[in-house]
Short mmCIF file of C-alpha atoms and ligand atoms in Angstrom, two decimals:
data_model
loop_
_atom_site.label_atom_id
_atom_site.label_comp_id
_atom_site.label_asym_id
_atom_site.label_seq_id
_atom_site.Cartn_x
_atom_site.Cartn_y
_atom_site.Cartn_z
CA UNK D 186 99.77 122.98 126.03
CA UNK D 187 101.96 120.49 127.84
CA UNK D 188 99.91 117.22 128.28
CA UNK D 189 100.41 114.29 130.44
CA UNK D 190 98.46 111.10 128.78
CA UNK D 191 97.02 108.45 131.09
CA UNK D 192 96.80 105.13 129.42
CA UNK D 193 93.67 103.39 131.04
CA UNK D 194 94.18 99.88 131.96
CA UNK D 195 90.77 99.62 133.58
CA UNK D 196 91.72 100.46 137.26
CA UNK D 197 88.84 102.01 139.34
CA UNK D 198 91.27 104.97 140.19
CA UNK D 199 92.38 105.59 136.71
CA UNK D 200 90.37 108.85 136.46
CA UNK D 201 91.79 110.07 139.64
CA UNK D 202 95.21 110.33 138.32
CA UNK D 203 94.07 112.54 135.46
CA UNK D 204 92.24 114.51 137.92
CA UNK D 205 95.01 114.96 140.42
CA UNK D 206 97.39 115.98 137.58
CA UNK D 207 94.93 118.48 136.34
CA UNK D 208 94.50 119.89 139.97
CA UNK D 209 98.18 120.24 139.96
CA UNK D 210 97.99 122.62 136.89
CA UNK D 211 99.01 120.38 133.96
CA UNK D 212 96.56 119.33 131.25
CA UNK D 213 95.91 115.61 131.37
CA UNK D 214 93.68 113.26 129.26
CA UNK D 215 92.95 109.53 129.76
CA UNK D 216 93.26 107.33 126.52
CA UNK D 217 92.46 103.60 126.11
CA UNK D 218 95.39 101.13 126.75
CA UNK D 219 95.26 100.16 123.13
CA UNK D 220 95.28 103.63 121.56
CA UNK D 221 97.04 103.49 118.21
CA UNK D 222 100.57 104.80 118.41
CA UNK D 223 99.80 107.39 115.60
CA UNK D 224 97.03 108.76 118.07
CA UNK D 225 99.20 108.83 120.82
CA UNK D 226 102.06 110.64 119.21
CA UNK D 227 99.69 113.25 117.76
CA UNK D 228 98.96 114.17 121.60
CA UNK D 229 102.59 114.99 121.70
CA UNK D 230 102.81 114.12 125.41
CA UNK D 231 105.34 115.34 128.01
CA UNK D 232 104.76 112.37 130.06
CA UNK D 233 102.93 109.05 130.08
CA UNK D 234 101.27 107.32 133.03
CA UNK D 235 100.09 103.77 132.72
CA UNK D 236 97.15 102.99 135.14
CA UNK D 237 96.38 100.29 137.40
CA UNK D 238 93.99 97.63 136.41
CA UNK D 239 92.20 94.43 137.65
CA UNK D 240 94.23 92.01 135.40
CA UNK D 241 97.34 90.04 136.04
CA UNK D 242 100.14 90.68 133.38
CA UNK D 243 99.77 86.97 132.83
CA UNK D 244 96.10 86.53 132.19
CA UNK D 245 95.60 85.33 128.40
CA UNK D 246 93.82 88.61 127.58
CA UNK D 247 95.64 90.87 129.63
CA UNK D 248 95.65 94.49 128.31
CA UNK D 249 99.08 95.22 126.31
CA UNK D 250 100.72 98.36 125.54
CA UNK D 251 100.64 99.22 121.76
CA UNK D 252 103.71 98.03 119.55
CA UNK D 253 106.43 100.51 119.30
CA UNK D 254 105.56 102.08 122.51
CA UNK D 255 108.91 101.87 124.13
CA UNK D 256 110.71 102.75 120.86
CA UNK D 257 108.54 106.08 120.84
CA UNK D 258 109.12 107.08 124.31
CA UNK D 259 112.72 106.42 124.05
CA UNK D 260 113.18 108.37 120.99
CA UNK D 261 111.20 111.15 122.02
CA UNK D 262 112.59 111.02 125.55
CA UNK D 263 109.20 110.89 127.30
CA UNK D 264 108.98 109.84 130.73
CA UNK D 265 106.68 106.94 131.71
CA UNK D 266 105.19 106.35 135.11
CA UNK D 267 103.70 102.79 135.86
CA UNK D 268 101.13 102.34 138.74
CA UNK D 269 100.17 99.07 139.85
CA UNK D 270 99.31 96.97 136.66
CA UNK D 271 101.26 99.72 134.78
CA UNK D 272 104.29 99.14 136.94
CA UNK D 273 103.99 95.25 136.20
CA UNK D 274 103.37 95.68 132.38
CA UNK D 275 106.43 97.84 131.83
CA UNK D 276 108.69 95.30 133.53
CA UNK D 277 107.11 92.23 131.75
CA UNK D 278 107.66 94.12 128.18
CA UNK D 279 111.12 95.01 129.08
CA UNK D 280 112.24 91.31 129.98
CA UNK D 281 111.97 91.37 133.77
CA UNK D 282 109.62 88.95 135.69
CA UNK D 283 106.40 89.46 137.83
CA UNK D 284 104.84 86.83 140.04
CA UNK D 285 101.87 86.33 142.20
CA UNK D 286 102.48 86.83 145.55
CA UNK D 287 101.04 84.47 148.21
CA UNK D 288 100.49 87.35 150.71
CA UNK D 289 98.40 89.98 148.77
CA UNK D 290 98.72 93.35 150.13
CA UNK D 291 95.45 95.72 150.34
CA UNK D 292 95.35 98.98 152.13
CA UNK D 293 97.86 101.08 154.07
CA UNK D 294 101.46 99.83 153.94
CA UNK D 295 104.75 101.46 155.20
CA UNK D 296 106.94 102.11 152.26
CA UNK D 297 110.74 102.41 152.73
CA UNK D 298 112.77 104.60 150.24
CA UNK D 299 116.07 102.78 149.50
CA UNK D 300 117.79 104.97 147.07
CA UNK D 301 117.55 108.76 146.43
CA UNK D 302 115.73 109.48 143.22
CA UNK D 303 113.55 112.33 141.49
CA UNK D 304 110.01 110.59 141.89
CA UNK D 305 110.04 110.18 145.66
CA UNK D 306 111.96 113.21 146.28
CA UNK D 307 110.89 115.47 149.21
CA UNK D 308 109.50 112.40 150.98
CA UNK D 309 110.69 110.81 154.39
CA UNK D 310 112.51 107.74 154.31
CA UNK D 311 109.27 105.87 155.57
CA UNK D 312 105.81 106.89 154.05
CA UNK D 313 102.35 105.53 154.23
CA UNK D 314 101.06 104.41 150.78
CA UNK D 315 97.86 102.58 149.65
CA UNK D 316 98.67 99.07 148.04
CA UNK D 317 96.14 96.96 146.34
CA UNK D 318 97.59 94.07 144.42
CA UNK D 319 98.11 90.39 144.21
CA UNK D 320 101.21 90.33 141.78
CA UNK D 321 104.79 91.93 142.24
CA UNK D 322 107.74 92.48 140.38
CA UNK D 323 110.43 89.88 141.06
CA UNK D 324 113.36 90.49 138.60
CA UNK D 325 113.93 93.81 137.16
CA UNK D 326 115.23 93.96 133.48
CA UNK D 327 118.88 95.40 132.96
CA UNK D 328 119.28 98.94 133.60
CA UNK D 329 116.59 99.16 136.15
CA UNK D 330 117.17 99.60 140.02
CA UNK D 331 114.44 99.26 143.06
CA UNK D 332 114.15 102.68 144.67
CA UNK D 333 111.60 101.63 147.59
CA UNK D 334 110.47 98.42 149.15
CA UNK D 335 107.74 97.44 151.76
CA UNK D 336 107.99 94.54 154.25
CA UNK D 337 106.35 92.11 151.60
CA UNK D 338 107.25 93.54 148.46
CA UNK D 339 111.19 94.33 147.65
CA UNK D 340 110.52 96.16 144.64
CA UNK D 341 107.71 98.54 145.37
CA UNK D 342 109.14 101.27 143.16
CA UNK D 343 111.90 101.33 140.54
CA UNK D 344 113.57 103.55 137.85
CA UNK D 345 115.70 102.86 134.89
CA UNK D 346 119.16 104.46 134.70
CA UNK D 347 118.08 107.11 132.18
CA UNK D 348 115.83 108.65 134.75
CA UNK D 349 112.82 108.30 132.53
CA UNK D 350 111.02 105.25 133.26
CA UNK D 351 109.45 104.81 136.78
CA UNK D 352 107.17 102.32 138.45
CA UNK D 353 105.19 102.26 141.66
CA UNK D 354 103.33 99.24 143.16
CA UNK D 355 100.94 101.27 145.22
CA UNK D 356 98.51 104.10 144.19
CA UNK D 357 99.78 107.85 144.65
CA UNK D 358 96.43 108.80 143.32
CA UNK D 359 94.32 108.00 146.31
CA UNK D 360 94.02 110.18 149.54
CA UNK D 361 94.97 107.18 151.47
CA UNK D 362 98.64 107.71 150.09
CA UNK D 363 99.25 111.03 151.95
CA UNK D 364 102.31 112.25 149.86
CA UNK D 365 100.63 111.01 146.66
CA UNK D 366 100.20 114.35 145.45
CA UNK D 367 104.02 115.11 145.90
CA UNK D 368 104.79 112.02 143.89
CA UNK D 369 102.57 113.01 140.93
CA UNK D 370 103.83 116.50 141.30
CA UNK D 371 107.54 115.16 141.08
CA UNK D 372 106.56 113.30 137.99
CA UNK D 373 105.11 116.22 136.13
CA UNK D 374 107.51 118.74 137.20
CA UNK D 375 110.90 117.25 137.81
CA UNK D 376 110.84 114.30 135.59
CA UNK D 377 108.30 115.28 132.73
CA UNK D 378 109.26 118.94 133.11
CA UNK D 379 105.86 120.00 132.13
CA UNK D 380 104.54 123.55 132.18
CA UNK D 381 101.45 124.40 134.63
CA UNK D 382 99.15 125.76 131.88
CA UNK D 383 96.04 124.01 132.58
CA UNK D 384 92.79 126.19 133.75
CA UNK D 385 89.19 125.24 133.72
CA UNK D 386 88.62 127.80 131.24
CA UNK D 387 90.65 126.06 128.82
CA UNK D 388 88.41 122.80 129.48
CA UNK D 389 85.42 124.94 128.88
CA UNK D 390 86.83 126.24 125.44
CA UNK D 391 88.06 122.69 124.23
CA UNK D 392 84.61 121.17 125.36
CA UNK D 393 82.52 123.80 123.32
CA UNK D 394 84.83 123.13 120.24
CA UNK D 395 84.12 119.57 120.96
CA UNK D 396 80.20 119.90 121.01
CA UNK D 397 80.28 121.97 117.97
CA UNK D 398 82.33 119.38 116.09
CA UNK D 399 79.93 116.74 117.20
CA UNK D 400 76.66 118.40 116.68
CA UNK D 401 77.58 120.54 113.51
CA UNK D 402 76.04 123.74 112.28
CA UNK D 403 72.55 122.96 111.90
CA UNK D 404 71.46 120.00 114.12
CA UNK D 405 69.58 120.30 117.32
CA UNK D 406 69.87 118.67 120.90
CA UNK D 407 67.38 117.62 123.42
CA UNK D 408 68.33 117.57 127.22
CA UNK D 409 66.23 116.55 130.18
CA UNK D 410 66.82 119.43 132.80
CA UNK D 411 66.22 118.42 136.48
CA UNK D 412 67.35 121.49 137.91
CA UNK D 413 70.25 119.60 139.76
CA UNK D 414 74.02 120.62 139.13
CA UNK D 415 74.89 118.21 136.42
CA UNK D 416 72.01 118.61 134.04
CA UNK D 417 72.14 122.54 134.48
CA UNK D 418 76.01 122.85 133.77
CA UNK D 419 75.57 120.42 130.97
CA UNK D 420 72.72 122.53 129.71
CA UNK D 421 74.58 125.92 130.05
CA UNK D 422 77.81 124.43 128.41
CA UNK D 423 75.76 123.21 125.26
CA UNK D 424 73.76 126.37 125.25
CA UNK D 425 77.10 128.22 125.07
CA UNK D 426 78.28 126.01 122.15
CA UNK D 427 75.01 125.80 119.89
CA UNK D 428 72.62 128.48 121.31
CA UNK D 429 69.00 127.91 120.89
CA UNK D 430 69.39 124.74 119.08
CA UNK D 431 69.54 123.13 122.36
CA UNK D 432 66.08 122.15 123.64
CA UNK D 433 65.47 121.71 127.48
CA UNK D 434 62.78 119.64 128.78
CA UNK D 435 61.89 120.18 132.30
CA UNK D 436 59.14 117.96 134.01
CA UNK D 437 57.47 119.12 137.00
CA UNK D 438 56.42 115.69 138.58
CA UNK D 439 54.60 117.33 141.44
CA UNK D 440 57.33 115.85 143.70
CA UNK D 441 59.54 118.85 143.86
CA UNK D 442 60.58 121.22 146.64
CA UNK D 443 58.89 124.38 147.41
CA UNK D 444 59.23 126.92 144.40
CA UNK D 445 61.64 124.60 142.74
CA UNK D 446 59.71 124.87 139.27
CA UNK D 447 59.66 128.68 139.58
CA UNK D 448 63.35 128.82 140.18
CA UNK D 449 64.29 126.45 137.56
CA UNK D 450 62.30 128.37 134.99
CA UNK D 451 63.65 131.70 136.24
CA UNK D 452 67.11 130.71 136.12
CA UNK D 453 66.95 129.41 132.43
CA UNK D 454 64.24 131.07 130.83
CA UNK D 455 64.68 134.62 132.25
CA UNK D 456 68.28 134.89 133.59
CA UNK D 457 70.02 132.70 130.88
CA UNK D 458 67.61 133.44 128.17
CA UNK D 459 67.19 130.02 126.75
CA UNK D 460 64.54 130.28 123.95
CA UNK D 461 63.78 126.53 123.70
CA UNK D 462 62.97 125.71 127.51
CA UNK D 463 60.05 123.40 127.55
CA UNK D 464 58.13 123.21 130.86
CA UNK D 465 55.70 120.42 131.31
CA UNK D 466 53.34 120.51 134.33
CA UNK D 467 52.84 116.57 135.00
CA UNK D 468 51.90 116.93 138.57
CA UNK D 469 48.29 115.51 138.06
CA UNK D 470 49.40 112.69 136.14
CA UNK D 471 52.23 111.53 138.64
CA UNK D 472 50.01 112.16 141.67
CA UNK D 473 47.16 110.34 140.14
CA UNK D 474 49.04 107.38 139.30
CA UNK D 475 50.84 107.48 142.90
CA UNK D 476 47.27 107.43 144.61
CA UNK D 477 47.13 104.94 147.35
CA UNK D 478 50.45 103.24 146.17
CA UNK D 479 52.60 102.74 149.52
CA UNK D 480 55.16 100.34 148.50
CA UNK D 481 58.54 102.25 148.02
CA UNK D 482 59.75 100.12 145.01
CA UNK D 483 56.35 100.38 143.30
CA UNK D 484 56.32 104.14 143.85
CA UNK D 485 59.90 104.50 142.22
CA UNK D 486 58.67 102.33 139.38
CA UNK D 487 55.67 104.49 138.75
CA UNK D 488 57.74 107.75 138.93
CA UNK D 489 60.48 106.43 136.68
CA UNK D 490 58.05 104.97 133.92
CA UNK D 491 55.86 108.22 134.00
CA UNK D 492 58.84 110.34 133.56
CA UNK D 493 60.18 108.28 130.59
CA UNK D 494 56.47 108.60 128.92
CA UNK D 495 56.23 112.28 129.59
CA UNK D 496 59.83 112.90 128.34
CA UNK D 497 59.27 110.68 125.32
CA UNK D 498 55.95 112.17 124.17
CA UNK D 499 57.49 115.52 124.33
CA UNK D 500 60.60 114.48 122.48
CA UNK D 501 58.46 112.94 119.68
CA UNK D 502 56.62 116.14 119.32
CA UNK D 503 59.76 118.19 119.30
CA UNK D 504 61.12 115.50 116.62
CA UNK D 505 58.02 116.04 114.52
CA UNK D 506 58.41 119.92 114.59
CA UNK D 507 62.43 119.65 114.14
CA UNK D 508 63.57 116.85 112.11
CA UNK D 509 67.11 117.86 112.60
CA UNK D 510 67.09 116.94 116.35
CA UNK D 511 69.96 114.33 116.38
CA UNK D 512 71.18 114.01 120.07
CA UNK D 513 70.20 113.61 123.51
CA UNK D 514 72.41 115.35 125.98
CA UNK D 515 72.78 114.02 129.40
CA UNK D 516 74.56 115.55 132.52
CA UNK D 517 76.49 112.17 133.29
CA UNK D 518 79.61 112.76 135.24
CA UNK D 519 82.57 110.44 135.80
CA UNK D 520 81.25 108.64 139.07
CA UNK D 521 78.00 107.86 137.33
CA UNK D 522 80.09 105.97 134.63
CA UNK D 523 82.09 104.11 137.53
CA UNK D 524 78.68 103.01 138.78
CA UNK D 525 77.77 101.69 135.41
CA UNK D 526 81.14 100.28 134.81
CA UNK D 527 81.16 101.93 131.27
CA UNK D 528 84.42 103.64 131.94
CA UNK D 529 86.59 101.29 129.69
CA UNK D 530 86.62 98.04 128.14
CA UNK D 531 88.69 96.67 130.91
CA UNK D 532 87.09 98.02 134.00
CA UNK D 533 85.66 95.49 136.38
CA UNK D 534 81.95 96.15 137.10
CA UNK D 535 81.43 97.77 140.43
CA UNK D 536 77.82 98.10 140.87
CA UNK D 537 74.69 98.83 138.71
CA UNK D 538 73.45 102.48 138.74
CA UNK D 539 69.92 102.88 139.93
CA UNK D 540 68.99 105.89 137.87
CA UNK D 541 67.06 105.80 134.79
CA UNK D 542 68.22 105.24 131.04
CA UNK D 543 66.09 106.01 128.34
CA UNK D 544 64.88 103.67 125.88
CA UNK D 545 67.39 102.66 123.00
CA UNK D 546 64.65 103.01 120.38
CA UNK D 547 64.78 106.88 120.88
CA UNK D 548 67.22 106.77 118.04
CA UNK D 549 69.21 109.66 119.14
CA UNK D 550 72.94 109.86 119.67
CA UNK D 551 74.14 110.55 123.20
CA UNK D 552 76.26 113.38 124.08
CA UNK D 553 77.57 113.71 127.57
CA UNK D 554 79.92 116.74 128.01
CA UNK D 555 80.74 116.10 131.60
CA UNK D 556 81.59 112.53 131.33
CA UNK D 557 85.04 112.82 132.69
CA UNK D 558 84.65 115.24 135.44
CA UNK D 559 84.03 114.93 138.95
CA UNK D 560 81.35 116.92 140.86
CA UNK D 561 83.81 119.57 142.26
CA UNK D 562 85.04 120.14 138.80
CA UNK D 563 81.52 120.46 137.38
CA UNK D 564 80.63 122.81 140.23
CA UNK D 565 83.74 125.11 139.52
CA UNK D 566 82.85 125.07 135.62
CA UNK D 567 79.09 125.90 136.51
CA UNK D 568 80.28 128.91 138.31
CA UNK D 569 82.48 130.17 135.62
CA UNK D 570 79.68 129.70 132.97
CA UNK D 571 77.83 132.15 135.31
CA UNK D 572 75.45 129.83 137.23
CA UNK D 573 74.32 131.22 140.50
CA UNK D 574 76.33 129.74 143.64
CA UNK D 575 73.06 128.85 145.27
CA UNK D 576 72.24 126.44 142.53
CA UNK D 577 75.77 125.18 142.12
CA UNK D 578 76.14 124.23 145.68
CA UNK D 579 72.83 122.52 146.17
CA UNK D 580 72.47 119.30 148.02
CA UNK D 581 71.73 116.29 145.94
CA UNK D 582 68.15 115.64 145.39
CA UNK D 583 66.94 112.11 144.44
CA UNK D 584 64.95 111.54 141.22
CA UNK D 585 61.81 110.29 142.82
CA UNK D 586 61.89 113.54 144.91
CA UNK D 587 59.89 114.06 147.77
CA UNK D 588 57.93 110.64 147.11
CA UNK D 589 60.79 109.02 148.85
CA UNK D 590 60.42 111.51 151.91
CA UNK D 591 56.69 111.33 152.16
CA UNK D 592 56.28 108.01 153.64
CA UNK D 593 53.48 105.47 152.61
CA UNK D 594 50.96 106.65 149.75
CA UNK D 595 51.73 110.29 148.89
CA UNK D 596 48.85 112.96 148.24
CA UNK D 597 49.15 116.83 147.52
CA UNK D 598 48.05 117.99 150.70
CA UNK D 599 50.90 115.97 152.52
CA UNK D 600 53.46 116.96 149.95
CA UNK D 601 52.50 120.56 150.52
CA UNK D 602 52.95 119.94 154.35
CA UNK D 603 56.37 118.58 153.84
CA UNK D 604 57.39 121.37 151.44
CA UNK D 605 56.60 123.92 153.86
CA UNK D 606 58.56 122.35 156.70
CA UNK D 607 61.52 121.63 154.43
CA UNK D 608 61.67 125.02 153.30
CA UNK D 609 61.98 126.31 156.90
CA UNK D 610 64.62 123.93 157.63
CA UNK D 611 66.61 124.86 154.63
CA UNK D 612 66.10 128.49 155.53
CA UNK D 613 67.38 128.17 158.97
CA UNK D 614 70.33 126.26 157.98
CA UNK D 615 71.26 128.73 155.26
CA UNK D 616 70.92 131.43 157.83
CA UNK D 617 73.41 129.63 160.36
CA UNK D 618 75.82 129.56 157.51
CA UNK D 619 76.14 125.86 157.45
CA UNK D 620 74.23 124.70 154.23
CA UNK D 621 77.71 124.09 152.33
CA UNK D 622 79.25 122.00 154.95
CA UNK D 623 76.22 119.58 155.03
CA UNK D 624 75.81 116.74 152.46
CA UNK D 625 71.91 116.86 152.72
CA UNK D 626 69.18 118.41 155.00
CA UNK D 627 65.90 117.55 154.55
CA UNK D 628 62.34 116.76 156.31
CA UNK D 629 60.45 113.50 156.07
CA UNK D 630 56.60 113.23 156.45
CA UNK D 631 55.85 110.38 158.68
CA UNK D 632 52.38 109.10 158.46
CA UNK D 633 51.81 108.56 162.23
CA UNK D 634 49.81 111.11 164.33
CA UNK D 635 50.39 111.99 167.76
CA UNK D 636 48.77 114.22 170.25
CA UNK D 637 49.65 117.81 170.94
CA UNK D 638 48.41 120.93 172.55
CA UNK D 639 48.26 124.44 170.93
CA UNK D 640 46.91 127.28 172.88
CA UNK D 641 43.78 125.68 174.68
CA UNK D 642 43.39 123.18 171.90
CA UNK D 643 44.30 119.64 171.70
CA UNK D 644 45.87 118.62 168.31
CA UNK D 645 46.29 115.38 166.65
CA UNK D 646 48.70 115.78 163.71
CA UNK D 647 51.38 114.16 161.70
CA UNK D 648 55.15 113.73 162.63
CA UNK D 649 57.98 115.53 160.98
CA UNK D 650 61.49 114.10 161.08
CA UNK D 651 64.44 116.04 160.20
CA UNK D 652 67.50 114.45 158.66
CA UNK D 653 70.62 116.16 158.30
CA UNK D 654 73.73 114.46 157.42
CA UNK D 655 77.53 115.09 156.57
CA UNK D 656 79.11 112.82 154.15
CA UNK D 657 82.05 112.90 151.45
CA UNK D 658 80.46 110.56 148.75
CA UNK D 659 77.03 109.27 150.25
CA UNK D 660 78.63 105.86 150.57
CA UNK D 661 78.75 106.45 154.22
CA UNK D 662 77.20 109.30 156.24
CA UNK D 663 76.97 110.67 159.52
CA UNK D 664 74.11 112.52 161.08
CA UNK D 665 75.24 116.18 161.69
CA UNK D 666 75.60 117.15 165.39
CA UNK D 667 73.69 120.30 164.92
CA UNK D 668 73.58 123.13 167.58
CA UNK D 669 70.80 122.54 170.04
CA UNK D 670 69.58 126.13 169.75
CA UNK D 671 69.35 125.95 166.14
CA UNK D 672 67.38 122.68 166.19
CA UNK D 673 65.24 124.04 168.86
CA UNK D 674 64.43 127.11 166.54
CA UNK D 675 63.90 124.90 163.55
CA UNK D 676 61.47 122.50 165.42
CA UNK D 677 59.47 125.54 166.90
CA UNK D 678 59.19 127.13 163.50
CA UNK D 679 57.83 124.01 161.86
CA UNK D 680 55.33 123.39 164.45
CA UNK D 681 54.15 127.02 164.86
CA UNK D 682 54.23 127.59 160.96
CA UNK D 683 53.39 124.25 159.29
CA UNK D 684 49.76 123.27 159.33
CA UNK D 685 49.77 119.38 159.60
CA UNK D 686 52.75 119.01 161.96
CA UNK D 687 52.54 119.08 165.77
CA UNK D 688 55.94 117.14 166.60
CA UNK D 689 59.39 117.11 165.18
CA UNK D 690 62.07 114.54 165.80
CA UNK D 691 65.74 114.64 164.90
CA UNK D 692 67.12 111.60 163.02
CA UNK D 693 70.44 110.42 164.77
CA UNK D 694 71.08 107.38 162.73
CA UNK D 695 74.39 106.85 160.54
CA UNK D 696 74.85 105.35 157.19
CA UNK D 697 75.56 102.20 157.27
CA UNK D 698 73.22 100.97 158.78
CA UNK D 699 70.64 103.38 158.07
CA UNK D 700 70.43 104.80 154.48
CA UNK D 701 70.18 108.70 153.90
CA UNK D 702 66.81 108.66 152.43
CA UNK D 703 63.93 106.79 154.10
CA UNK D 704 62.38 104.81 151.20
P1 XMP I 179 70.74 106.46 150.23
O1 XMP I 179 69.37 106.77 150.73
O2 XMP I 179 70.87 105.06 149.53
O3 XMP I 179 71.17 107.52 149.25
O4 XMP I 179 71.71 106.35 151.44
C1 XMP I 179 72.42 107.93 148.83
C2 XMP I 179 72.50 109.01 148.00
O5 XMP I 179 71.67 108.82 146.73
C3 XMP I 179 70.69 109.80 146.57
N1 XMP I 179 69.51 109.05 146.11
C4 XMP I 179 68.99 109.07 145.00
N2 XMP I 179 69.26 109.58 143.95
N3 XMP I 179 67.50 108.61 142.50
C5 XMP I 179 68.72 109.59 142.60
O6 XMP I 179 68.96 110.18 141.67
C6 XMP I 179 67.07 107.87 143.57
O7 XMP I 179 66.20 106.93 143.40
C7 XMP I 179 67.93 107.90 144.87
N4 XMP I 179 67.89 107.48 145.95
C8 XMP I 179 68.86 107.91 146.83
C9 XMP I 179 70.14 110.26 148.10
O8 XMP I 179 69.70 111.44 147.99
C10 XMP I 179 71.71 110.38 148.81
O9 XMP I 179 72.37 111.52 148.34
#
């Protein structure tokens, strides 16, 4: 299959490049910038893209292309496209010069195309592009010419006279470059002439082969299943590869939504016929440890530690029973890795991730089959692997579950009240056919009592807040301007049907400054 290789120089958008190319129908793979030439040759690339990165080409330890790179691409006539740092490193290696520019360019900039060329074909003479750089190309090596400029960057794009080496100072892979996809399309189709043969089914096949190779024919794997999209898709994929040598552990921490533990068991044990699905009911343990604890951080800590304890205990039992358990599988996806900055040797640390990692002394090798995928790709794969659309399209649910939505100390009675209200909210949202357009919709138990009246009786009950937000990535979010009639119906049903709530309020805060969750 025709392949475009992306060499990773540590830029935060590197994986987006491969993803866009796959979306355009050509298989693309990311390799570290210092991949040995032999390994690169084996991939038989139709084209190579050099990603951006946080370094400057003049930094002492700046990442370098492998020796023999240009000899190889010239002999094999493999087109190369450099982006940002990639754009600089090509020029430096071939004898041009780069210099720091006093006016750093970040954000949207107007690009002027100064010479007709294949890479920027079908674009207007002026286009908006996304810049993020401090250095810029000053002098081009012989045989190169500038093909586009901006007000502050005279060589914002270049090509060589064999029409096979191109560079762009800006980022075509981000959505802020509106014609970015056209540029990548031009590179893969018009310049690299690669065939569009990539399908998600192929990824599934390749991934199953990889899992089999890694695990072997007798070893076993443990996976912590939360019932969320990522761990569910990882489980089904691994199960397809190694069958019942996969042991899934599902912990009911007493903080799940209504019927969740039943649904997860039904899906995996009954529908998908997982023989080694281990359900652990730890509700009492979690709730007893959370009793009278009202500090949000303390609650999270207790939940995190208790989970590890329960998971570890079960793993140790399983390891005693099956000594050939060698791997721990995780549903890590690409954005999780960006957050933990484990993407590549040269990526800059962005922020530390708030989810749990299991202790190192578990001595199991980690396998993360979804680690290069984005959420929407994981969803598509899940559907292809036969998971229900309802599970695949589920809203994100935080690890500490309803504990962060039941404010202050939690107890079973209040959690049950919350579960009922939340169930009604989701039922009505689904009936209104808007579930999939929302990022999250949930109820919150506010431990404040207000007076109400039911028939002839005065009531004095707790308050239910409804939080419904729209978002692309949870970094920012807007409250959803739901239809008043729908809100009225939800509020009325909650007050009438849920014992424990006599008043419902709608949360109209955006993020920032508010967060999506309450604790
Ligand atoms: P916030 O509340 O920070 O949430 O606006 C952003 C997104 O992250 C989810 N979230 C969590 N997920 N463990 C998780 O796995 C957590 O502790 C946690 N806290 C928040 C939240 O639901 C939202 O989608």
